JSON list of C-alpha atoms in Angstrom, two decimals:
[
{"chain": "E", "resi": 295, "resn": "GLY", "atom": "CA", "xyz": [-15.34, -11.75, -5.34]},
{"chain": "E", "resi": 296, "resn": "GLN", "atom": "CA", "xyz": [-12.67, -9.27, -6.33]},
{"chain": "E", "resi": 297, "resn": "ASN", "atom": "CA", "xyz": [-9.17, -10.60, -6.93]},
{"chain": "E", "resi": 298, "resn": "ILE", "atom": "CA", "xyz": [-5.79, -9.50, -8.07]},
{"chain": "E", "resi": 299, "resn": "ASP", "atom": "CA", "xyz": [-3.15, -12.07, -9.02]},
{"chain": "E", "resi": 300, "resn": "GLN", "atom": "CA", "xyz": [0.55, -11.51, -9.34]},
{"chain": "E", "resi": 301, "resn": "PRO", "atom": "CA", "xyz": [3.47, -13.92, -9.00]},
{"chain": "E", "resi": 302, "resn": "THR", "atom": "CA", "xyz": [4.78, -14.25, -5.47]},
{"chain": "E", "resi": 303, "resn": "GLU", "atom": "CA", "xyz": [8.46, -14.05, -6.37]},
{"chain": "E", "resi": 304, "resn": "MET", "atom": "CA", "xyz": [10.65, -13.55, -9.40]},
{"chain": "E", "resi": 305, "resn": "THR", "atom": "CA", "xyz": [14.39, -13.60, -9.91]},
{"chain": "E", "resi": 306, "resn": "ALA", "atom": "CA", "xyz": [16.33, -11.71, -12.58]},
{"chain": "E", "resi": 307, "resn": "THR", "atom": "CA", "xyz": [19.88, -10.76, -13.41]},
{"chain": "E", "resi": 308, "resn": "GLU", "atom": "CA", "xyz": [21.47, -7.34, -13.13]},
{"chain": "E", "resi": 309, "resn": "GLY", "atom": "CA", "xyz": [21.37, -5.52, -16.45]},
{"chain": "E", "resi": 310, "resn": "ALA", "atom": "CA", "xyz": [18.52, -7.68, -17.81]},
{"chain": "E", "resi": 311, "resn": "ILE", "atom": "CA", "xyz": [14.80, -6.99, -18.39]},
{"chain": "E", "resi": 312, "resn": "VAL", "atom": "CA", "xyz": [11.98, -8.38, -16.26]},
{"chain": "E", "resi": 313, "resn": "GLN", "atom": "CA", "xyz": [8.22, -8.25, -16.72]},
{"chain": "E", "resi": 314, "resn": "ILE", "atom": "CA", "xyz": [5.93, -8.54, -13.70]},
{"chain": "E", "resi": 315, "resn": "ASN", "atom": "CA", "xyz": [2.38, -9.46, -14.56]},
{"chain": "E", "resi": 316, "resn": "CYS", "atom": "CA", "xyz": [-0.82, -8.56, -12.79]},
{"chain": "E", "resi": 317, "resn": "THR", "atom": "CA", "xyz": [-4.30, -9.90, -13.66]},
{"chain": "E", "resi": 318, "resn": "TYR", "atom": "CA", "xyz": [-7.43, -8.62, -12.03]},
{"chain": "E", "resi": 319, "resn": "GLN", "atom": "CA", "xyz": [-11.09, -9.49, -11.64]},
{"chain": "E", "resi": 320, "resn": "THR", "atom": "CA", "xyz": [-12.92, -6.55, -10.13]},
{"chain": "E", "resi": 321, "resn": "SER", "atom": "CA", "xyz": [-16.34, -5.02, -10.16]},
{"chain": "E", "resi": 322, "resn": "GLY", "atom": "CA", "xyz": [-15.59, -2.28, -12.66]},
{"chain": "E", "resi": 323, "resn": "PHE", "atom": "CA", "xyz": [-12.37, -0.48, -13.27]},
{"chain": "E", "resi": 324, "resn": "ASN", "atom": "CA", "xyz": [-11.16, 3.06, -12.56]},
{"chain": "E", "resi": 325, "resn": "GLY", "atom": "CA", "xyz": [-7.43, 2.67, -12.83]},
{"chain": "E", "resi": 326, "resn": "LEU", "atom": "CA", "xyz": [-4.48, 0.48, -11.94]},
{"chain": "E", "resi": 327, "resn": "PHE", "atom": "CA", "xyz": [-1.48, 1.39, -9.80]},
{"chain": "E", "resi": 328, "resn": "TRP", "atom": "CA", "xyz": [1.99, -0.05, -9.39]},
{"chain": "E", "resi": 329, "resn": "TYR", "atom": "CA", "xyz": [3.93, 0.61, -6.17]},
{"chain": "E", "resi": 330, "resn": "GLN", "atom": "CA", "xyz": [7.44, -0.34, -5.22]},
{"chain": "E", "resi": 331, "resn": "GLN", "atom": "CA", "xyz": [8.25, -1.39, -1.65]},
{"chain": "E", "resi": 332, "resn": "HIS", "atom": "CA", "xyz": [11.80, -2.00, -0.44]},
{"chain": "E", "resi": 333, "resn": "ALA", "atom": "CA", "xyz": [12.09, -4.26, 2.55]},
{"chain": "E", "resi": 334, "resn": "GLY", "atom": "CA", "xyz": [11.24, -2.37, 5.74]},
{"chain": "E", "resi": 335, "resn": "GLU", "atom": "CA", "xyz": [10.26, 0.77, 3.84]},
{"chain": "E", "resi": 336, "resn": "ALA", "atom": "CA", "xyz": [7.13, 2.55, 2.65]},
{"chain": "E", "resi": 337, "resn": "PRO", "atom": "CA", "xyz": [5.49, 1.63, -0.64]},
{"chain": "E", "resi": 338, "resn": "THR", "atom": "CA", "xyz": [6.17, 4.35, -3.20]},
{"chain": "E", "resi": 339, "resn": "PHE", "atom": "CA", "xyz": [4.13, 5.16, -6.28]},
{"chain": "E", "resi": 340, "resn": "LEU", "atom": "CA", "xyz": [5.49, 4.03, -9.64]},
{"chain": "E", "resi": 341, "resn": "SER", "atom": "CA", "xyz": [2.69, 4.34, -12.15]},
{"chain": "E", "resi": 342, "resn": "TYR", "atom": "CA", "xyz": [-1.01, 4.73, -12.82]},
{"chain": "E", "resi": 343, "resn": "ASN", "atom": "CA", "xyz": [-2.81, 3.45, -15.91]},
{"chain": "E", "resi": 344, "resn": "VAL", "atom": "CA", "xyz": [-6.42, 4.11, -16.73]},
{"chain": "E", "resi": 345, "resn": "LEU", "atom": "CA", "xyz": [-6.32, 3.77, -20.54]},
{"chain": "E", "resi": 346, "resn": "ASP", "atom": "CA", "xyz": [-5.05, 0.84, -22.58]},
{"chain": "E", "resi": 347, "resn": "GLY", "atom": "CA", "xyz": [-1.48, 0.92, -23.75]},
{"chain": "E", "resi": 348, "resn": "LEU", "atom": "CA", "xyz": [2.06, 1.33, -22.60]},
{"chain": "E", "resi": 349, "resn": "GLU", "atom": "CA", "xyz": [3.35, 4.19, -20.46]},
{"chain": "E", "resi": 350, "resn": "GLU", "atom": "CA", "xyz": [7.07, 4.64, -20.16]},
{"chain": "E", "resi": 351, "resn": "LYS", "atom": "CA", "xyz": [8.95, 6.37, -17.34]},
{"chain": "E", "resi": 352, "resn": "GLY", "atom": "CA", "xyz": [12.65, 5.98, -17.66]},
{"chain": "E", "resi": 353, "resn": "ARG", "atom": "CA", "xyz": [13.69, 2.33, -17.08]},
{"chain": "E", "resi": 354, "resn": "PHE", "atom": "CA", "xyz": [10.16, 1.42, -15.93]},
{"chain": "E", "resi": 355, "resn": "SER", "atom": "CA", "xyz": [7.12, 0.95, -18.20]},
{"chain": "E", "resi": 356, "resn": "SER", "atom": "CA", "xyz": [3.57, -0.10, -17.33]},
{"chain": "E", "resi": 357, "resn": "PHE", "atom": "CA", "xyz": [1.06, -1.66, -19.72]},
{"chain": "E", "resi": 358, "resn": "LEU", "atom": "CA", "xyz": [-2.67, -2.05, -19.41]},
{"chain": "E", "resi": 359, "resn": "SER", "atom": "CA", "xyz": [-5.30, -4.06, -21.29]},
{"chain": "E", "resi": 360, "resn": "ARG", "atom": "CA", "xyz": [-8.71, -3.45, -19.80]},
{"chain": "E", "resi": 361, "resn": "SER", "atom": "CA", "xyz": [-10.44, -6.00, -22.03]},
{"chain": "E", "resi": 362, "resn": "LYS", "atom": "CA", "xyz": [-8.09, -8.70, -20.74]},
{"chain": "E", "resi": 363, "resn": "GLY", "atom": "CA", "xyz": [-7.99, -7.52, -17.12]},
{"chain": "E", "resi": 364, "resn": "TYR", "atom": "CA", "xyz": [-4.20, -7.49, -17.39]},
{"chain": "E", "resi": 365, "resn": "SER", "atom": "CA", "xyz": [-1.27, -5.26, -16.68]},
{"chain": "E", "resi": 366, "resn": "TYR", "atom": "CA", "xyz": [2.45, -5.63, -16.54]},
{"chain": "E", "resi": 367, "resn": "LEU", "atom": "CA", "xyz": [5.33, -3.68, -15.15]},
{"chain": "E", "resi": 368, "resn": "LEU", "atom": "CA", "xyz": [8.46, -3.80, -17.27]},
{"chain": "E", "resi": 369, "resn": "LEU", "atom": "CA", "xyz": [11.81, -3.01, -15.70]},
{"chain": "E", "resi": 370, "resn": "LYS", "atom": "CA", "xyz": [14.79, -2.53, -18.00]},
{"chain": "E", "resi": 371, "resn": "GLU", "atom": "CA", "xyz": [18.54, -2.44, -17.32]},
{"chain": "E", "resi": 372, "resn": "LEU", "atom": "CA", "xyz": [17.98, -3.92, -13.92]},
{"chain": "E", "resi": 373, "resn": "GLN", "atom": "CA", "xyz": [20.01, -2.62, -11.02]},
{"chain": "E", "resi": 374, "resn": "MET", "atom": "CA", "xyz": [20.57, -4.19, -7.64]},
{"chain": "E", "resi": 375, "resn": "LYS", "atom": "CA", "xyz": [18.55, -1.40, -6.09]},
{"chain": "E", "resi": 376, "resn": "ASP", "atom": "CA", "xyz": [15.50, -2.69, -8.00]},
{"chain": "E", "resi": 377, "resn": "SER", "atom": "CA", "xyz": [15.30, -5.60, -5.58]},
{"chain": "E", "resi": 378, "resn": "ALA", "atom": "CA", "xyz": [12.00, -4.91, -3.89]},
{"chain": "E", "resi": 379, "resn": "SER", "atom": "CA", "xyz": [8.36, -5.97, -3.79]},
{"chain": "E", "resi": 380, "resn": "TYR", "atom": "CA", "xyz": [6.09, -4.61, -6.49]},
{"chain": "E", "resi": 381, "resn": "LEU", "atom": "CA", "xyz": [2.44, -4.10, -5.58]},
{"chain": "E", "resi": 382, "resn": "CYS", "atom": "CA", "xyz": [-0.42, -3.98, -8.10]},
{"chain": "E", "resi": 383, "resn": "ALA", "atom": "CA", "xyz": [-3.65, -2.27, -7.07]},
{"chain": "E", "resi": 384, "resn": "VAL", "atom": "CA", "xyz": [-6.92, -1.57, -8.94]},
{"chain": "E", "resi": 385, "resn": "THR", "atom": "CA", "xyz": [-9.59, 1.02, -8.23]},
{"chain": "E", "resi": 386, "resn": "ASP", "atom": "CA", "xyz": [-12.98, -0.59, -8.81]},
{"chain": "E", "resi": 387, "resn": "SER", "atom": "CA", "xyz": [-16.30, 1.00, -9.84]},
{"chain": "E", "resi": 388, "resn": "ASN", "atom": "CA", "xyz": [-17.04, 1.92, -6.22]},
{"chain": "E", "resi": 389, "resn": "TYR", "atom": "CA", "xyz": [-13.70, 3.65, -6.01]},
{"chain": "E", "resi": 390, "resn": "GLN", "atom": "CA", "xyz": [-12.37, 1.06, -3.61]},
{"chain": "E", "resi": 391, "resn": "LEU", "atom": "CA", "xyz": [-8.71, 0.16, -3.98]},
{"chain": "E", "resi": 392, "resn": "ILE", "atom": "CA", "xyz": [-8.10, -3.57, -4.31]},
{"chain": "E", "resi": 393, "resn": "TRP", "atom": "CA", "xyz": [-4.52, -4.68, -3.65]},
{"chain": "E", "resi": 394, "resn": "GLY", "atom": "CA", "xyz": [-2.53, -7.64, -4.86]},
{"chain": "E", "resi": 395, "resn": "ALA", "atom": "CA", "xyz": [-0.24, -9.51, -2.50]},
{"chain": "E", "resi": 396, "resn": "GLY", "atom": "CA", "xyz": [2.86, -8.17, -4.24]},
{"chain": "E", "resi": 397, "resn": "THR", "atom": "CA", "xyz": [5.71, -9.70, -6.23]},
{"chain": "E", "resi": 398, "resn": "LYS", "atom": "CA", "xyz": [9.09, -9.96, -4.55]},
{"chain": "E", "resi": 399, "resn": "LEU", "atom": "CA", "xyz": [11.77, -9.31, -7.17]},
{"chain": "E", "resi": 400, "resn": "ILE", "atom": "CA", "xyz": [15.28, -10.60, -6.47]},
{"chain": "E", "resi": 401, "resn": "ILE", "atom": "CA", "xyz": [18.10, -9.28, -8.59]},
{"chain": "E", "resi": 402, "resn": "LYS", "atom": "CA", "xyz": [21.27, -11.35, -8.85]},
{"chain": "E", "resi": 403, "resn": "PRO", "atom": "CA", "xyz": [24.68, -9.99, -9.98]},
{"chain": "N", "resi": 108, "resn": "GLU", "atom": "CA", "xyz": [10.14, 16.42, 8.05]},
{"chain": "N", "resi": 109, "resn": "THR", "atom": "CA", "xyz": [8.58, 15.71, 4.72]},
{"chain": "N", "resi": 110, "resn": "GLY", "atom": "CA", "xyz": [6.05, 13.15, 3.48]},
{"chain": "N", "resi": 111, "resn": "VAL", "atom": "CA", "xyz": [4.45, 10.77, 5.96]},
{"chain": "N", "resi": 112, "resn": "THR", "atom": "CA", "xyz": [6.12, 9.84, 9.20]},
{"chain": "N", "resi": 113, "resn": "GLN", "atom": "CA", "xyz": [5.25, 7.07, 11.64]},
{"chain": "N", "resi": 114, "resn": "THR", "atom": "CA", "xyz": [6.36, 6.32, 15.19]},
{"chain": "N", "resi": 115, "resn": "PRO", "atom": "CA", "xyz": [7.47, 4.05, 16.62]},
{"chain": "N", "resi": 116, "resn": "ARG", "atom": "CA", "xyz": [9.12, 2.07, 13.85]},
{"chain": "N", "resi": 117, "resn": "HIS", "atom": "CA", "xyz": [9.15, -1.08, 15.95]},
{"chain": "N", "resi": 118, "resn": "LEU", "atom": "CA", "xyz": [6.92, -2.12, 18.81]},
{"chain": "N", "resi": 119, "resn": "VAL", "atom": "CA", "xyz": [6.81, -5.26, 20.92]},
{"chain": "N", "resi": 120, "resn": "MET", "atom": "CA", "xyz": [3.85, -5.55, 23.28]},
{"chain": "N", "resi": 121, "resn": "GLY", "atom": "CA", "xyz": [2.19, -8.12, 25.42]},
{"chain": "N", "resi": 122, "resn": "MET", "atom": "CA", "xyz": [-1.41, -9.03, 24.99]},
{"chain": "N", "resi": 123, "resn": "THR", "atom": "CA", "xyz": [-2.46, -7.04, 28.05]},
{"chain": "N", "resi": 124, "resn": "ASN", "atom": "CA", "xyz": [-0.64, -3.81, 27.11]},
{"chain": "N", "resi": 125, "resn": "LYS", "atom": "CA", "xyz": [-2.03, -0.64, 25.71]},
{"chain": "N", "resi": 126, "resn": "LYS", "atom": "CA", "xyz": [0.02, 1.30, 23.15]},
{"chain": "N", "resi": 127, "resn": "SER", "atom": "CA", "xyz": [-0.53, 3.85, 20.39]},
{"chain": "N", "resi": 128, "resn": "LEU", "atom": "CA", "xyz": [0.84, 4.25, 16.91]},
{"chain": "N", "resi": 129, "resn": "LYS", "atom": "CA", "xyz": [1.29, 7.74, 15.54]},
{"chain": "N", "resi": 130, "resn": "CYS", "atom": "CA", "xyz": [1.23, 9.04, 12.00]},
{"chain": "N", "resi": 131, "resn": "GLU", "atom": "CA", "xyz": [1.82, 12.52, 10.69]},
{"chain": "N", "resi": 132, "resn": "GLN", "atom": "CA", "xyz": [1.58, 13.79, 7.16]},
{"chain": "N", "resi": 133, "resn": "HIS", "atom": "CA", "xyz": [3.25, 17.01, 5.98]},
{"chain": "N", "resi": 134, "resn": "LEU", "atom": "CA", "xyz": [1.63, 17.08, 2.55]},
{"chain": "N", "resi": 135, "resn": "GLY", "atom": "CA", "xyz": [-1.57, 19.01, 3.20]},
{"chain": "N", "resi": 136, "resn": "HIS", "atom": "CA", "xyz": [-3.65, 16.01, 2.24]},
{"chain": "N", "resi": 137, "resn": "ASN", "atom": "CA", "xyz": [-7.29, 15.61, 3.20]},
{"chain": "N", "resi": 138, "resn": "ALA", "atom": "CA", "xyz": [-7.49, 11.80, 3.46]},
{"chain": "N", "resi": 139, "resn": "MET", "atom": "CA", "xyz": [-5.60, 9.45, 5.74]},
{"chain": "N", "resi": 140, "resn": "TYR", "atom": "CA", "xyz": [-5.58, 5.67, 5.97]},
{"chain": "N", "resi": 141, "resn": "TRP", "atom": "CA", "xyz": [-4.48, 2.85, 8.24]},
{"chain": "N", "resi": 142, "resn": "TYR", "atom": "CA", "xyz": [-3.43, -0.41, 6.59]},
{"chain": "N", "resi": 143, "resn": "LYS", "atom": "CA", "xyz": [-2.32, -3.78, 7.97]},
{"chain": "N", "resi": 144, "resn": "GLN", "atom": "CA", "xyz": [0.37, -5.59, 5.95]},
{"chain": "N", "resi": 145, "resn": "SER", "atom": "CA", "xyz": [1.01, -9.23, 6.68]},
{"chain": "N", "resi": 146, "resn": "ALA", "atom": "CA", "xyz": [3.58, -11.34, 4.85]},
{"chain": "N", "resi": 147, "resn": "LYS", "atom": "CA", "xyz": [2.48, -12.54, 1.41]},
{"chain": "N", "resi": 148, "resn": "LYS", "atom": "CA", "xyz": [-0.98, -11.02, 1.82]},
{"chain": "N", "resi": 149, "resn": "PRO", "atom": "CA", "xyz": [-2.56, -7.99, 0.15]},
{"chain": "N", "resi": 150, "resn": "LEU", "atom": "CA", "xyz": [-2.71, -4.76, 2.09]},
{"chain": "N", "resi": 151, "resn": "GLU", "atom": "CA", "xyz": [-5.76, -4.72, 4.32]},
{"chain": "N", "resi": 152, "resn": "LEU", "atom": "CA", "xyz": [-7.47, -1.36, 4.61]},
{"chain": "N", "resi": 153, "resn": "MET", "atom": "CA", "xyz": [-8.49, -0.80, 8.26]},
{"chain": "N", "resi": 154, "resn": "PHE", "atom": "CA", "xyz": [-9.74, 2.78, 8.58]},
{"chain": "N", "resi": 155, "resn": "VAL", "atom": "CA", "xyz": [-10.19, 5.84, 6.36]},
{"chain": "N", "resi": 156, "resn": "TYR", "atom": "CA", "xyz": [-10.45, 9.43, 7.51]},
{"chain": "N", "resi": 157, "resn": "SER", "atom": "CA", "xyz": [-11.37, 12.48, 5.53]},
{"chain": "N", "resi": 158, "resn": "LEU", "atom": "CA", "xyz": [-10.84, 15.84, 7.17]},
{"chain": "N", "resi": 159, "resn": "GLU", "atom": "CA", "xyz": [-10.76, 14.22, 10.64]},
{"chain": "N", "resi": 160, "resn": "GLU", "atom": "CA", "xyz": [-14.01, 12.35, 10.06]},
{"chain": "N", "resi": 161, "resn": "ARG", "atom": "CA", "xyz": [-13.94, 8.54, 9.93]},
{"chain": "N", "resi": 162, "resn": "VAL", "atom": "CA", "xyz": [-15.54, 7.50, 6.67]},
{"chain": "N", "resi": 163, "resn": "GLU", "atom": "CA", "xyz": [-14.62, 3.81, 6.55]},
{"chain": "N", "resi": 164, "resn": "ASN", "atom": "CA", "xyz": [-14.21, 1.13, 9.14]},
{"chain": "N", "resi": 165, "resn": "ASN", "atom": "CA", "xyz": [-13.61, -2.22, 7.50]},
{"chain": "N", "resi": 166, "resn": "SER", "atom": "CA", "xyz": [-14.78, -4.76, 10.07]},
{"chain": "N", "resi": 167, "resn": "VAL", "atom": "CA", "xyz": [-11.80, -4.13, 12.30]},
{"chain": "N", "resi": 168, "resn": "PRO", "atom": "CA", "xyz": [-11.91, -5.62, 15.81]},
{"chain": "N", "resi": 169, "resn": "SER", "atom": "CA", "xyz": [-12.61, -3.11, 18.57]},
{"chain": "N", "resi": 170, "resn": "ARG", "atom": "CA", "xyz": [-9.16, -3.73, 20.09]},
{"chain": "N", "resi": 171, "resn": "PHE", "atom": "CA", "xyz": [-8.00, -1.30, 17.38]},
{"chain": "N", "resi": 172, "resn": "SER", "atom": "CA", "xyz": [-9.25, 2.22, 17.97]},
{"chain": "N", "resi": 173, "resn": "PRO", "atom": "CA", "xyz": [-8.31, 5.05, 15.56]},
{"chain": "N", "resi": 174, "resn": "GLU", "atom": "CA", "xyz": [-8.20, 8.74, 16.35]},
{"chain": "N", "resi": 175, "resn": "CYS", "atom": "CA", "xyz": [-7.74, 11.70, 14.03]},
{"chain": "N", "resi": 176, "resn": "PRO", "atom": "CA", "xyz": [-7.43, 14.96, 16.01]},
{"chain": "N", "resi": 177, "resn": "ASN", "atom": "CA", "xyz": [-6.69, 17.04, 12.94]},
{"chain": "N", "resi": 178, "resn": "SER", "atom": "CA", "xyz": [-6.10, 16.53, 9.25]},
{"chain": "N", "resi": 179, "resn": "SER", "atom": "CA", "xyz": [-2.35, 16.03, 9.72]},
{"chain": "N", "resi": 180, "resn": "HIS", "atom": "CA", "xyz": [-2.33, 13.49, 12.54]},
{"chain": "N", "resi": 181, "resn": "LEU", "atom": "CA", "xyz": [-3.66, 9.96, 12.87]},
{"chain": "N", "resi": 182, "resn": "PHE", "atom": "CA", "xyz": [-3.34, 7.58, 15.78]},
{"chain": "N", "resi": 183, "resn": "LEU", "atom": "CA", "xyz": [-4.08, 3.91, 16.17]},
{"chain": "N", "resi": 184, "resn": "HIS", "atom": "CA", "xyz": [-4.70, 2.93, 19.79]},
{"chain": "N", "resi": 185, "resn": "LEU", "atom": "CA", "xyz": [-4.03, -0.73, 20.60]},
{"chain": "N", "resi": 186, "resn": "HIS", "atom": "CA", "xyz": [-5.26, -2.75, 23.55]},
{"chain": "N", "resi": 187, "resn": "THR", "atom": "CA", "xyz": [-5.57, -6.44, 24.43]},
{"chain": "N", "resi": 188, "resn": "LEU", "atom": "CA", "xyz": [-4.12, -7.49, 21.08]},
{"chain": "N", "resi": 189, "resn": "GLN", "atom": "CA", "xyz": [-3.73, -11.06, 19.87]},
{"chain": "N", "resi": 190, "resn": "PRO", "atom": "CA", "xyz": [-0.56, -12.70, 18.41]},
{"chain": "N", "resi": 191, "resn": "GLU", "atom": "CA", "xyz": [-2.22, -12.73, 15.01]},
{"chain": "N", "resi": 192, "resn": "ASP", "atom": "CA", "xyz": [-2.22, -8.94, 15.10]},
{"chain": "N", "resi": 193, "resn": "SER", "atom": "CA", "xyz": [1.54, -8.98, 14.63]},
{"chain": "N", "resi": 194, "resn": "ALA", "atom": "CA", "xyz": [2.16, -7.24, 11.32]},
{"chain": "N", "resi": 195, "resn": "LEU", "atom": "CA", "xyz": [3.42, -4.07, 9.67]},
{"chain": "N", "resi": 196, "resn": "TYR", "atom": "CA", "xyz": [1.00, -1.17, 10.14]},
{"chain": "N", "resi": 197, "resn": "LEU", "atom": "CA", "xyz": [1.14, 1.40, 7.45]},
{"chain": "N", "resi": 198, "resn": "CYS", "atom": "CA", "xyz": [-0.27, 4.86, 7.44]},
{"chain": "N", "resi": 199, "resn": "ALA", "atom": "CA", "xyz": [-0.97, 6.64, 4.17]},
{"chain": "N", "resi": 200, "resn": "SER", "atom": "CA", "xyz": [-2.43, 9.89, 2.94]},
{"chain": "N", "resi": 201, "resn": "SER", "atom": "CA", "xyz": [-3.85, 11.17, -0.33]},
{"chain": "N", "resi": 202, "resn": "GLN", "atom": "CA", "xyz": [-4.99, 14.48, -1.70]},
{"chain": "N", "resi": 203, "resn": "THR", "atom": "CA", "xyz": [-8.63, 13.43, -1.51]},
{"chain": "N", "resi": 204, "resn": "LEU", "atom": "CA", "xyz": [-10.68, 10.29, -0.83]},
{"chain": "N", "resi": 205, "resn": "ASP", "atom": "CA", "xyz": [-10.76, 9.64, -4.57]},
{"chain": "N", "resi": 206, "resn": "ARG", "atom": "CA", "xyz": [-8.93, 6.30, -4.98]},
{"chain": "N", "resi": 207, "resn": "THR", "atom": "CA", "xyz": [-7.63, 7.37, -8.41]},
{"chain": "N", "resi": 208, "resn": "TYR", "atom": "CA", "xyz": [-5.15, 9.57, -6.58]},
{"chain": "N", "resi": 209, "resn": "GLU", "atom": "CA", "xyz": [-1.88, 8.05, -5.55]},
{"chain": "N", "resi": 210, "resn": "GLN", "atom": "CA", "xyz": [-1.37, 7.38, -1.85]},
{"chain": "N", "resi": 211, "resn": "TYR", "atom": "CA", "xyz": [1.71, 8.36, 0.05]},
{"chain": "N", "resi": 212, "resn": "PHE", "atom": "CA", "xyz": [2.84, 5.87, 2.67]},
{"chain": "N", "resi": 213, "resn": "GLY", "atom": "CA", "xyz": [4.78, 6.11, 5.87]},
{"chain": "N", "resi": 214, "resn": "PRO", "atom": "CA", "xyz": [7.53, 3.57, 6.61]},
{"chain": "N", "resi": 215, "resn": "GLY", "atom": "CA", "xyz": [5.28, 1.63, 8.94]},
{"chain": "N", "resi": 216, "resn": "THR", "atom": "CA", "xyz": [5.35, 0.30, 12.45]},
{"chain": "N", "resi": 217, "resn": "ARG", "atom": "CA", "xyz": [6.50, -3.30, 12.79]},
{"chain": "N", "resi": 218, "resn": "LEU", "atom": "CA", "xyz": [4.29, -4.66, 15.59]},
{"chain": "N", "resi": 219, "resn": "THR", "atom": "CA", "xyz": [5.01, -7.89, 17.45]},
{"chain": "N", "resi": 220, "resn": "VAL", "atom": "CA", "xyz": [2.45, -9.16, 19.96]},
{"chain": "N", "resi": 221, "resn": "THR", "atom": "CA", "xyz": [3.87, -11.61, 22.46]}
]
């Protein structure tokens, strides 16, 4: 079956760096998304990786290794507003979007 | 209004009630989606519409009935629901059906079935 694994919950300190991992086993691969979802709000798009490597967007970076079935989202200079759930999703070879259960990130002062 | 809007934001209904969820997208997108989000579970895709035509129905019980009268509006009609149907129902849209395009989500309807 198809599966995406990410930690259920992580805690980090304001101003620090945190890395949220996502591993996937899917039938083929056509890209990987990261979304941010604040409690009670809509998921919002953060990044899309289809090629190996690191993509940086301000304080957020996303990394992909297709050979390892692995991605991470790196958040730098953490702010309290970064407290949210982070959803990993993979588009498979049939262009179906497979979702992870999300990682709840708690930021402490 | 911009983006994707959903009403109501919260809904409590009994198992014998009939209610409808509404979604509207102001982005000119061609594809719209209904998802169910339960705590600590992955998003479950329920229905997919492309230009008002239903293109996917992922084994959803018949007590959920979607309707797409035009490419900007999507409804989810609910009747004789079960307590396990309590969840956050999210609507989303994307430029096309191609799942390499990002999806834009509404804030969801928090549904409680009593």
